[in-house]
Coordinates of C-alpha atoms in Angstrom, one line a residue:
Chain A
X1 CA 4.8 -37.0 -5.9
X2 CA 7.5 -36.4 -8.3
X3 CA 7.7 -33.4 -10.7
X4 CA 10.0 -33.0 -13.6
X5 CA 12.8 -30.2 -12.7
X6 CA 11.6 -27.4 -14.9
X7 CA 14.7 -25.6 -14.7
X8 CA 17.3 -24.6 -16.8
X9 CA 19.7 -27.5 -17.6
X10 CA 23.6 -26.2 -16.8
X11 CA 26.1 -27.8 -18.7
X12 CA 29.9 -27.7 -18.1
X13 CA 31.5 -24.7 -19.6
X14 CA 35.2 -23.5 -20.5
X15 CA 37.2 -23.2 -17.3
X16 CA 34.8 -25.5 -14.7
X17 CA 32.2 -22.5 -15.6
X18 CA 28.6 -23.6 -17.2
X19 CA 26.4 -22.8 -19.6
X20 CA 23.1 -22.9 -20.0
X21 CA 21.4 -25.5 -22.1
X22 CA 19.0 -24.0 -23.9
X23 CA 17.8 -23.5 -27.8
X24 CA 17.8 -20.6 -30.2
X25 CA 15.3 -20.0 -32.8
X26 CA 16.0 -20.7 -36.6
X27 CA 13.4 -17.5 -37.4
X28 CA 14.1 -15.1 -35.6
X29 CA 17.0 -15.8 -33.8
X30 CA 15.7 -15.3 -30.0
X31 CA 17.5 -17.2 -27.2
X32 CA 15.6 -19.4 -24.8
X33 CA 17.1 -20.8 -21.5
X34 CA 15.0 -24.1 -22.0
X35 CA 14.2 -26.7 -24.4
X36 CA 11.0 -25.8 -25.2
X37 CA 9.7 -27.2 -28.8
X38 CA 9.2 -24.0 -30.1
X39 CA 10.2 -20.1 -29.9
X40 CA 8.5 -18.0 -27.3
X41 CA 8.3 -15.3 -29.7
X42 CA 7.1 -16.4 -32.9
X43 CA 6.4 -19.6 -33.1
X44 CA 9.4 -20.7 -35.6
X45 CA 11.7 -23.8 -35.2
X46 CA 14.7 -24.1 -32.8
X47 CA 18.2 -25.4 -32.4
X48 CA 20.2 -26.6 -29.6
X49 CA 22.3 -23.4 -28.4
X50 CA 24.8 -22.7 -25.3
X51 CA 24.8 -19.7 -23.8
X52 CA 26.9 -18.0 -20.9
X53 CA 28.8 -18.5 -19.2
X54 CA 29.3 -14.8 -18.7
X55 CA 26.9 -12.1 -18.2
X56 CA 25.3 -8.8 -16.5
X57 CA 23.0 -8.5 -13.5
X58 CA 19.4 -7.2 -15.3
X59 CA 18.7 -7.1 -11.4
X60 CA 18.9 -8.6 -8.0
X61 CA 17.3 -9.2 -4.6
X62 CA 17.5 -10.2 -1.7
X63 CA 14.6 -13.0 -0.2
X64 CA 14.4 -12.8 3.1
X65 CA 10.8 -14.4 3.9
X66 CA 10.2 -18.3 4.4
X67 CA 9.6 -20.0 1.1
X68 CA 9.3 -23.5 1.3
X69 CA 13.0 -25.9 0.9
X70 CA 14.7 -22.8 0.9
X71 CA 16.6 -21.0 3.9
X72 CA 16.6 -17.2 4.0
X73 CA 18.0 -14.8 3.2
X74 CA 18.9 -15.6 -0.2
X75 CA 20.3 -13.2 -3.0
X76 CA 18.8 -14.2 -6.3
X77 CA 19.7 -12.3 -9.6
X78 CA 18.2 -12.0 -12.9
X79 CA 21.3 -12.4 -15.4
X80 CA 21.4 -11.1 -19.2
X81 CA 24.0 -13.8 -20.5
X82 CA 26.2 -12.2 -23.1
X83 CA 24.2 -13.0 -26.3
X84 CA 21.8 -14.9 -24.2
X85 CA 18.4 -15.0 -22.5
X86 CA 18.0 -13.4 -19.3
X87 CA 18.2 -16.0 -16.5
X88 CA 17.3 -16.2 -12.7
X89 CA 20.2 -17.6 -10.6
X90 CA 21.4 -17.6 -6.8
X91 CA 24.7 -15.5 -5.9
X92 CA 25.8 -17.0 -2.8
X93 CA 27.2 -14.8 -0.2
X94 CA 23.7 -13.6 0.7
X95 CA 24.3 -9.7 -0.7
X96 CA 22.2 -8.5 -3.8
X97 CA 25.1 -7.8 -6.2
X98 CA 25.1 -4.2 -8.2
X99 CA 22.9 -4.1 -11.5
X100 CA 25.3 -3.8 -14.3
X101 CA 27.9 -6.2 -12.3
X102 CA 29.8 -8.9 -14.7
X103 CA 29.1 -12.6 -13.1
X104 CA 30.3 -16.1 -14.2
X105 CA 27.8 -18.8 -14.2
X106 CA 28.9 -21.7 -12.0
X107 CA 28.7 -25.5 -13.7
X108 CA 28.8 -27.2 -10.3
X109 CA 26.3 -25.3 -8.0
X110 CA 24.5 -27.3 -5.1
X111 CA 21.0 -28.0 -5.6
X112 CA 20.7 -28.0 -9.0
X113 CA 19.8 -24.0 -8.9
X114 CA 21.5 -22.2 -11.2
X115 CA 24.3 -20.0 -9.7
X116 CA 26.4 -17.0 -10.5
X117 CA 29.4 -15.7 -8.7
X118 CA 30.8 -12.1 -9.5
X119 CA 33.2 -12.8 -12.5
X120 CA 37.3 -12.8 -11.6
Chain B
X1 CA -25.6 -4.9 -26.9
X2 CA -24.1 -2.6 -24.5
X3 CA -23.0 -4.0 -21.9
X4 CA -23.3 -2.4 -18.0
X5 CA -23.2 -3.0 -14.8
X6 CA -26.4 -3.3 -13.1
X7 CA -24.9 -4.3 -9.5
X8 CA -21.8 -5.2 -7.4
X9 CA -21.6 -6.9 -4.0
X10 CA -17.8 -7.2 -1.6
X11 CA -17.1 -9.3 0.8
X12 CA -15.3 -8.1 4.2
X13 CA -11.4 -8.6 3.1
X14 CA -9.8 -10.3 5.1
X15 CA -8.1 -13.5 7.2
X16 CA -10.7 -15.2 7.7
X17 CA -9.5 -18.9 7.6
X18 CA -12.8 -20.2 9.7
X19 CA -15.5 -18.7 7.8
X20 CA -16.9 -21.0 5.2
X21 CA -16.5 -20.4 1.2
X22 CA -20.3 -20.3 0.7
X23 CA -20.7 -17.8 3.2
X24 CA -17.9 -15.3 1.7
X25 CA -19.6 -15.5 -2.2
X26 CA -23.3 -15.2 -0.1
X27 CA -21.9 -12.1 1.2
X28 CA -20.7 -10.8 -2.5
X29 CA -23.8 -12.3 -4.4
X30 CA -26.6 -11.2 -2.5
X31 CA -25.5 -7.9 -1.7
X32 CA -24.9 -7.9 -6.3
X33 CA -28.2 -9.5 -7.4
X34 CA -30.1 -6.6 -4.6
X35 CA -28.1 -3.9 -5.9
X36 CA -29.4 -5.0 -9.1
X37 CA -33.0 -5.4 -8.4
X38 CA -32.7 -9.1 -7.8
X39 CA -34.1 -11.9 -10.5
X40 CA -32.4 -14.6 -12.0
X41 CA -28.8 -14.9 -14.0
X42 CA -28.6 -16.9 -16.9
X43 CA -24.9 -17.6 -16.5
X44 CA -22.1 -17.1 -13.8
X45 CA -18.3 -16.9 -14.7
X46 CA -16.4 -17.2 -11.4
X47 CA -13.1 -16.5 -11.6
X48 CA -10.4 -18.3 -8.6
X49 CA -6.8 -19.2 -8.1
X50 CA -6.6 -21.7 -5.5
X51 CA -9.6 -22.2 -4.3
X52 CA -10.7 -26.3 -4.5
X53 CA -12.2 -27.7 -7.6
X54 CA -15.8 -27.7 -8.0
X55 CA -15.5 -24.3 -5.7
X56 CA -17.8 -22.8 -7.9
X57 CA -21.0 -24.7 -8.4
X58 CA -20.5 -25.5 -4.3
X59 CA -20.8 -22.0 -3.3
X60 CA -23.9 -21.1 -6.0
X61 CA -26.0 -24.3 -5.1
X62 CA -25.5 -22.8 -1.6
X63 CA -27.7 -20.1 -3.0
X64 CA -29.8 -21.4 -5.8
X65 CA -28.2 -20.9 -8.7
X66 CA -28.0 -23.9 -10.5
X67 CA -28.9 -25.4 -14.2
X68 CA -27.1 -22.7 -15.9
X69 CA -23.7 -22.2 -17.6
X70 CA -21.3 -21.9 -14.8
X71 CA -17.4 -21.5 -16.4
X72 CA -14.8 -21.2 -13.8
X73 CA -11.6 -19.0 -15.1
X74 CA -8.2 -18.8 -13.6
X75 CA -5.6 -16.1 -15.1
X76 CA -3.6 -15.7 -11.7
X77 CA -4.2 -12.4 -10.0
X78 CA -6.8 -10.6 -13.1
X79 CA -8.9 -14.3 -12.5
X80 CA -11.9 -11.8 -11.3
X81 CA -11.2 -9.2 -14.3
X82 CA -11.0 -12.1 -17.0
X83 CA -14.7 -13.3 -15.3
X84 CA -16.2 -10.1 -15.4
X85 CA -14.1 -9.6 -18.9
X86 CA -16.5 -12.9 -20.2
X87 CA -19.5 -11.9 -18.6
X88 CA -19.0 -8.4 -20.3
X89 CA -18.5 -9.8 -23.9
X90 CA -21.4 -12.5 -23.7
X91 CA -23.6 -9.7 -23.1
X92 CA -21.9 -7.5 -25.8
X93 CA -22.5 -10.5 -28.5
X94 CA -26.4 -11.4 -26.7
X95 CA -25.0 -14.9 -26.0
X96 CA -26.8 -14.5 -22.4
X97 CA -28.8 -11.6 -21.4
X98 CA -27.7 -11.3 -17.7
X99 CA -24.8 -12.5 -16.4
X100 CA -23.2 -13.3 -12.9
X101 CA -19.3 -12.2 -12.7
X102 CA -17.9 -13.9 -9.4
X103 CA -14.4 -13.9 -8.0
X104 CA -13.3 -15.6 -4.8
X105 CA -10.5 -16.7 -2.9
X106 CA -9.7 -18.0 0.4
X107 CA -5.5 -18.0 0.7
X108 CA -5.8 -18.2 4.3
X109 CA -6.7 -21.9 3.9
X110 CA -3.9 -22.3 1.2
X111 CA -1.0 -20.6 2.2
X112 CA 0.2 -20.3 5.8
X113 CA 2.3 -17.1 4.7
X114 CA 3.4 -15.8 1.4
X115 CA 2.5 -17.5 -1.7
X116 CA 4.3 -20.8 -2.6
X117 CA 6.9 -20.3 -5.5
X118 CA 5.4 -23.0 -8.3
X119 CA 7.6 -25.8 -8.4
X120 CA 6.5 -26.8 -12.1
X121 CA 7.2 -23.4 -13.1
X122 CA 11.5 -22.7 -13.6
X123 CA 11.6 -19.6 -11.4
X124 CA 9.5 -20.8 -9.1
X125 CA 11.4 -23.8 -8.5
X126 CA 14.2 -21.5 -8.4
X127 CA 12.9 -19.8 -5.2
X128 CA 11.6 -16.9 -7.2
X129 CA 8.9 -15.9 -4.1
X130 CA 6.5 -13.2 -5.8
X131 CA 7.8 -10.5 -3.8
X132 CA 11.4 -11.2 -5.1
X133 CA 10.1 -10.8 -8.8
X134 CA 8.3 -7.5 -8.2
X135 CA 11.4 -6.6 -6.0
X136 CA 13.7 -7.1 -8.9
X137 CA 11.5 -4.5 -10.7
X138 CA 11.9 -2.3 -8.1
X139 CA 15.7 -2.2 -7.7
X140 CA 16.1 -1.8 -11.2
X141 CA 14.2 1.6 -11.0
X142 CA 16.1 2.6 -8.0
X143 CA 19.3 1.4 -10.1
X144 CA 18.2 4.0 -13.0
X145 CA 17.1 6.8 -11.3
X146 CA 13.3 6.4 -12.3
X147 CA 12.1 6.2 -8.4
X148 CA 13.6 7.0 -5.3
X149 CA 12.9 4.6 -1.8
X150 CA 10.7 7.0 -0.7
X151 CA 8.5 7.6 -3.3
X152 CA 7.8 3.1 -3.3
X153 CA 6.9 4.0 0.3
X154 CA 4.5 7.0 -0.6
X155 CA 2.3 4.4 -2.3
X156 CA 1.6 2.1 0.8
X157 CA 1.1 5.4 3.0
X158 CA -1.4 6.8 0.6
X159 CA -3.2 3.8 -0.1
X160 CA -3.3 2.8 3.8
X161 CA -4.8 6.2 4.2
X162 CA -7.6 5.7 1.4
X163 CA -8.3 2.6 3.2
X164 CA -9.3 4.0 6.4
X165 CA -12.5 5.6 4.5
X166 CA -13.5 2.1 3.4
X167 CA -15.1 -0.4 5.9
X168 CA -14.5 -3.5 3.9
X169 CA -10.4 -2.8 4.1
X170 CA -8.1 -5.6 5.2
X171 CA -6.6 -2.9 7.1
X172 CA -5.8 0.6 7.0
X173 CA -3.5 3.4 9.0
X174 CA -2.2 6.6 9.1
X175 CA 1.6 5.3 8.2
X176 CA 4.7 7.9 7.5
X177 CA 7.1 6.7 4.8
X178 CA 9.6 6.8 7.8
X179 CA 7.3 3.9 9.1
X180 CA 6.9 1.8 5.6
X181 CA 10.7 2.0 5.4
X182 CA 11.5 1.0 8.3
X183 CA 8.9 -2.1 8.7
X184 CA 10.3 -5.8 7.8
X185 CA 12.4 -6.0 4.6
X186 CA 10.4 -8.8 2.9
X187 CA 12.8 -8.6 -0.5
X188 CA 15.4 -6.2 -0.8
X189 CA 14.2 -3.1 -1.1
X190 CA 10.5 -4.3 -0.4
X191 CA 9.7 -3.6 3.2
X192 CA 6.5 -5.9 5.4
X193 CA 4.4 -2.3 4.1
X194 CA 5.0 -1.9 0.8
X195 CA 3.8 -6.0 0.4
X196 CA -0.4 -6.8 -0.6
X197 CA -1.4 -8.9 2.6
X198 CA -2.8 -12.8 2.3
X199 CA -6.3 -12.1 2.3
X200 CA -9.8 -14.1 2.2
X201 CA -12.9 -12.3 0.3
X202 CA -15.5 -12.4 -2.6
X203 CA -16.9 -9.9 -5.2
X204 CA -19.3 -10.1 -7.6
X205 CA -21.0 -8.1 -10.2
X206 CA -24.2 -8.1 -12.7
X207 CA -23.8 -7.1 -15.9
X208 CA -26.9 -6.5 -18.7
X209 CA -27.6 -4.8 -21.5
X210 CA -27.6 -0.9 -21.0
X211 CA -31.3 0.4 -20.5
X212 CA -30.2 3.8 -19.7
X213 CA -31.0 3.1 -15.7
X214 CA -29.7 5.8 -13.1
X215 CA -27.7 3.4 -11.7
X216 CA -25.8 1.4 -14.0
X217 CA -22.7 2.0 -15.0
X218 CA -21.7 1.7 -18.6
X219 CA -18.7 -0.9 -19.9
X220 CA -17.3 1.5 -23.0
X221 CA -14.1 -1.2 -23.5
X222 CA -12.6 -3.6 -22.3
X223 CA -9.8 -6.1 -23.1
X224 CA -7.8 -9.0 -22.0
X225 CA -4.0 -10.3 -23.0
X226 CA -1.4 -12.6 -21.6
X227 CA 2.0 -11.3 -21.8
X228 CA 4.7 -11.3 -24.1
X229 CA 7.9 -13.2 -23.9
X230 CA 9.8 -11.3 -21.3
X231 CA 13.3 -10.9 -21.1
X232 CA 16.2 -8.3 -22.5
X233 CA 14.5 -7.8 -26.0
X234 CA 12.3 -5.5 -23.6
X235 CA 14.2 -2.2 -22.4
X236 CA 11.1 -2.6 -19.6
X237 CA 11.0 -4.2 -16.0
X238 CA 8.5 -7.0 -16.0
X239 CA 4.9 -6.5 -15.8
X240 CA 4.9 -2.2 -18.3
X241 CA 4.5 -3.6 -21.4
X242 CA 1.2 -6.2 -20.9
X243 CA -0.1 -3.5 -19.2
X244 CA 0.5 -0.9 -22.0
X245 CA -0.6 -2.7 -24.4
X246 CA -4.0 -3.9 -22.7
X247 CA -4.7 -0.8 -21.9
X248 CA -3.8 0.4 -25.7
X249 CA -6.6 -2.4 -26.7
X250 CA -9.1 -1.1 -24.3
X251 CA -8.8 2.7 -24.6
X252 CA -9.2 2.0 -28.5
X253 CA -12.4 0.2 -27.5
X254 CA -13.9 2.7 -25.4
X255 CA -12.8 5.6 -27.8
X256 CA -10.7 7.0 -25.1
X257 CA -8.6 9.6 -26.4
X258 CA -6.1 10.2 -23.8
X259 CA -5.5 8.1 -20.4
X260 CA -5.4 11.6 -18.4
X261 CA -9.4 11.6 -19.3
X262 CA -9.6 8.9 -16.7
X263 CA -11.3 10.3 -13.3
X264 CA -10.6 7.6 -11.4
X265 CA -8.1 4.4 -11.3
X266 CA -8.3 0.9 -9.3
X267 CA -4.8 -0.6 -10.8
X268 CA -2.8 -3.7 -9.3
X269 CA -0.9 -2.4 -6.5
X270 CA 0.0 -5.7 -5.3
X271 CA 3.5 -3.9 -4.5
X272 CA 4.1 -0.6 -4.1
X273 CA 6.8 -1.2 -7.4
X274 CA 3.7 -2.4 -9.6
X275 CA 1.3 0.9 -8.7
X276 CA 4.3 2.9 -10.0
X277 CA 5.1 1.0 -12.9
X278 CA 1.1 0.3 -14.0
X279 CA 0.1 4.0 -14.2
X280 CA 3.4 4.9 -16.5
X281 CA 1.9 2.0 -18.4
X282 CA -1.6 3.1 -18.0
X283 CA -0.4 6.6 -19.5
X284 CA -1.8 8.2 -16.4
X285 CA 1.9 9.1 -15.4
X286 CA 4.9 9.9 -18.0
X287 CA 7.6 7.4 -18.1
X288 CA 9.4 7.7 -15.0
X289 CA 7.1 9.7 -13.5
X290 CA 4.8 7.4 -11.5
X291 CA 7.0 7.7 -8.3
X292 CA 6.6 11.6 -8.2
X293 CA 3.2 11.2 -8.9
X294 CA 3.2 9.1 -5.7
X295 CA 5.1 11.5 -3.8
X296 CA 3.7 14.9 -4.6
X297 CA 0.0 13.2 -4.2
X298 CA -0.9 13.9 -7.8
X299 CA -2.5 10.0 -7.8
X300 CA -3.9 10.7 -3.7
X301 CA -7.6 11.3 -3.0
X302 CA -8.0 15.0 -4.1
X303 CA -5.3 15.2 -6.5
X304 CA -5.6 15.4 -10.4
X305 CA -5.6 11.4 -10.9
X306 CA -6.6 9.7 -7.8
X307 CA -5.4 6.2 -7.7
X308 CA -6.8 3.1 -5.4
X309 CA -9.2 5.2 -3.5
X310 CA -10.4 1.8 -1.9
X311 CA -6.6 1.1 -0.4
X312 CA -5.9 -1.2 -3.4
X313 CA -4.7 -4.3 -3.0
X314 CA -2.2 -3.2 -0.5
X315 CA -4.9 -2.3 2.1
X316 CA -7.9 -3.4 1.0
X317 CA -6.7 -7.0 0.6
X318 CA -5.5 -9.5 -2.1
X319 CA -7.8 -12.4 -2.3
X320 CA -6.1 -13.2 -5.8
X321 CA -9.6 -14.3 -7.8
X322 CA -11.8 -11.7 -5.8
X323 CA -9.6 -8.8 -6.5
X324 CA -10.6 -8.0 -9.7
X325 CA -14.0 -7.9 -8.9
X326 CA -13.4 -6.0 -5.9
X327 CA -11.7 -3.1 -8.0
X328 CA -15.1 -3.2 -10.4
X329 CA -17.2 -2.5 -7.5
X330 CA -15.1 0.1 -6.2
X331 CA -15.0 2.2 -9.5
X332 CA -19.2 1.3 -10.1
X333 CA -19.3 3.0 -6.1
X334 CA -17.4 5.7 -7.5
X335 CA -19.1 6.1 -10.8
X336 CA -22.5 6.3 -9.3
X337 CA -21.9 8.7 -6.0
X338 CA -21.6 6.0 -3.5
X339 CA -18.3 5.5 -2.4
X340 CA -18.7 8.1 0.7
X341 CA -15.8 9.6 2.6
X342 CA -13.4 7.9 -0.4
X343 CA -15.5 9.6 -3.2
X344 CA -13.6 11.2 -5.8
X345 CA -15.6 14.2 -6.6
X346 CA -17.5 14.5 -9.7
X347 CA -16.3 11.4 -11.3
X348 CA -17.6 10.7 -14.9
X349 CA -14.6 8.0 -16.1
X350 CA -13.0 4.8 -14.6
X351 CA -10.6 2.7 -15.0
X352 CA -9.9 -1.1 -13.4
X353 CA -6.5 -2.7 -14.6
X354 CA -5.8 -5.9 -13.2
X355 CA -2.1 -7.9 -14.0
X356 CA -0.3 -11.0 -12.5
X357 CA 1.5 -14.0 -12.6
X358 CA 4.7 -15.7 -12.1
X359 CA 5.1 -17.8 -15.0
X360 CA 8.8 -17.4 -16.1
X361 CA 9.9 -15.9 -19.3
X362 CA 6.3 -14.2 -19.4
X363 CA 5.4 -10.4 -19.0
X364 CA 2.5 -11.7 -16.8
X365 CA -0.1 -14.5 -17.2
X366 CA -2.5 -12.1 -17.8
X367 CA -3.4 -8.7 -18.0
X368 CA -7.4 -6.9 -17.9
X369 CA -8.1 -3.1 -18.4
X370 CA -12.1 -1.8 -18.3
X371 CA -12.7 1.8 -18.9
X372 CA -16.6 2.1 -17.0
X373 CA -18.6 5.2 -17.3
X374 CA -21.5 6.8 -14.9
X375 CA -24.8 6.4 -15.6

């Protein structure tokens, strides 16, 4: 059975970064990681919008039960892109990085997950 | 009308993966309908997360109950809060004079361990494991100061211990917050004991108009709400603000003036993270509180706001669509006397706040707070 990837579509950014692909709302100006047909928070019409590819760990943690097509441990992190919505992406190395930490959203990540590495 | 409860029935909790469905709402139903004097229902709202379809008329023609409204509800872990929720407000209006609330839940048959991220949702198909997003909550508090690793692990050690007074517990123990550190990191810093277990089980409850009987216990408010986008426009971790603002809806119903009048609590404690975060949310701790209130056993059995008396979901169980239901019964036990070596003394107010879900971008699927009061 085939699902539609729900996640958030990465598009290449400046410097073989990415960006998300997402939309920002025309009302009240609130930035979504997907191309939903409408704004989350009110309702009001949307644009195409880029965001990333930098941004700040919100949080992070690291999975280290089975869950299922994945292999533990795995350090996932929920990312406030600068002027962005806050996405979840994978750090790879396995370690949780700090909250507060500046990371670099990756355009080419395996899996289609989006990614983040601590920023240079 | 008023609405009140006029019985409530539990299931054992637990795994229980050969025991058939009709026999774990039999167990929850019959024990309800007695404890309210038995008679028919005119309507049933069963509330379930992943039990099969149809689950609902299959168990209640197992029993009789049949050529009657029968709604099934699913709103993730409060599907047992928003049934008795319905059942409460079609009462309220006189849509149906006597009404069956039902949740149950069998994730023993569904899950072989933890619950599987949905892959339609974009976290979930991320690998977002619901342990990882209450996990993220909880590093964030660590990360600003508002809890301390040993006050997450005071939760599972006091609601283990509340759980060894109640017979219908998953599981209980004497546990040291030594031990609940140092048990299986599940998701970083989430340790095996801090983590609700996967659980089978059934509650139910009746709810009728208020006749002023000895034992019923009264419904003052209630109120349901999914959550709000969720993201950095909120200076909260996932999962405060739904709560806060359900509860604002509810207390405003029930003409409670302060949370602190509240005698009693069951709250979602499906991590040791979310008990701290729902009673700043709840207002029955300040903000950045609710860990100290954990640690200096201001929310144990005996202190000024006992919380989960029945071992919450961490130790009584987590059968998603039963839980709600579960928590009803436990504050009806302790509105009315009943709940034995658990009973919080003298207790006049309760409170039952049920939250959950993983659907991304959302402050929770769902979010119900009752305020109950003895008879």
């Amino acid at each position: 059975m085939t699902v539609a990837d729900p996640r958030p579509r990465i598009a290449s950014g400046p410097g073989g970064s990415g960006v998300v692909a997402g939309v920002r709302c025309q009302a009240c100006a609130e930035p979504v990681a997907y191309a939903w047909p409408a704004c989350p928070a009110c309702g009001g019409p949307i644009a195409p919008a880029e965001f990333g590819p930098g941004g700040v760990v919100w949080s992070a943690t690291v999975v280290r039960i089975p869950v299922a097509g994945r292999t533990p441990p795995y350090a996932l992190a929920y990312v406030d892109l600068d002027d962005g919505p806050r996405v979840l992406a994978h750090v790879p190395g396995g370690a949780a990085p700090a909250v507060g930490t500046r990371v670099r959203l990756r355009a080419d990540a395996p899996g289609g997950d989006p990614q983040v590495e601590v920023a240079p | 009308m008023n609405p009140a409860v006029h019985g409530v029935g539990t299931s054992h909790f637990g795994r229980r993966p050969g025991t058939d469905l009709v026999s774990l709402a039999w167990d929850a139903v019959s024990d309800a309908l007695a404890d309210a004097g038995g008679g028919p229902v005119d309507a049933v709202w069963v509330g379930t997360v992943f039990a099969p379809a149809g689950v609902a008329q299959r168990v209640l023609r197992a029993m009789g109950i049949t050529g009657i409204p029968v709604v099934t509800v699913e709103n993730a872990c409060a599907s047992g809060t928003t049934a008795f929720a319905e059942a409460c407000e079609a009462v309220r209006t006189g849509r149906y004079g006597r009404v069956l609330a039902l949740g149950i839940e069998q994730m023993s048959a569904a899950f072989d361990g933890a619950i599987t991220p949905e892959r339609t949702d974009p976290e979930g198909a991320t690998g977002l494991a619901l342990p990882a997003l209450y996990a993220m909550a909880a590093t964030r508090y660590l990360h600003d100061g508002a809890v301390t690793r040993e006050q997450l692990a005071a939760v599972a050690v006091k609601n283990h211990a509340h759980a060894l007074h109640n017979p219908q517990a998953q599981y209980a123990g004497r546990y040291t917050v030594e031990e609940v550190l140092a048990s299986r990191m599940i998701a970083d810093p989430l340790t095996l004991l801090q983590c609700c277990p996967t659980s089978d089980g059934a509650a139910a409850a009746v709810v009728a108009a208020s006749s002023g009987g000895v034992r019923e216990v009264g419904v003052r408010g209630i109120a349901l709400r999914s959550g709000a986008p969720w993201g950095r426009r909120s200076p909260h971790v996932w999962g405060h603000d739904v709560v806060r603002d359900t509860a604002a809806d509810a207390y405003a119903a029930a003409g409670l003036h302060a949370a602190t009048d509240v005698d009693v609590a069951e709250v979602h404690d499906a991590f040791t993270i979310g008990e701290i975060v729902t009673t700043e949310a709840l207002g029955l701790a300040a903000p950045g509180e609710g860990g100290k209130a954990a640690g200096t056993g201001v929310t144990t059995l005996g202190g000024t706001h006992p919380v989960n008396p029945s071992g919450g979901l961490l130790s009584r169980g987590h059968p998603l669509g039963a839980t709600g239901l579960a928590q009803v019964a436990e504050i009806v036990r302790q509105l009315r006397g009943d709940a034995g070596g658990r009973q919080v003394d003298g207790a006049r107010i309760g409170l039952v706040e049920t939250m959950g879900g993983g659907v991304s971008a959302l402050d929770g699927n769902a979010c119900v707070v009752a305020v109950l009061e003895a008879p």
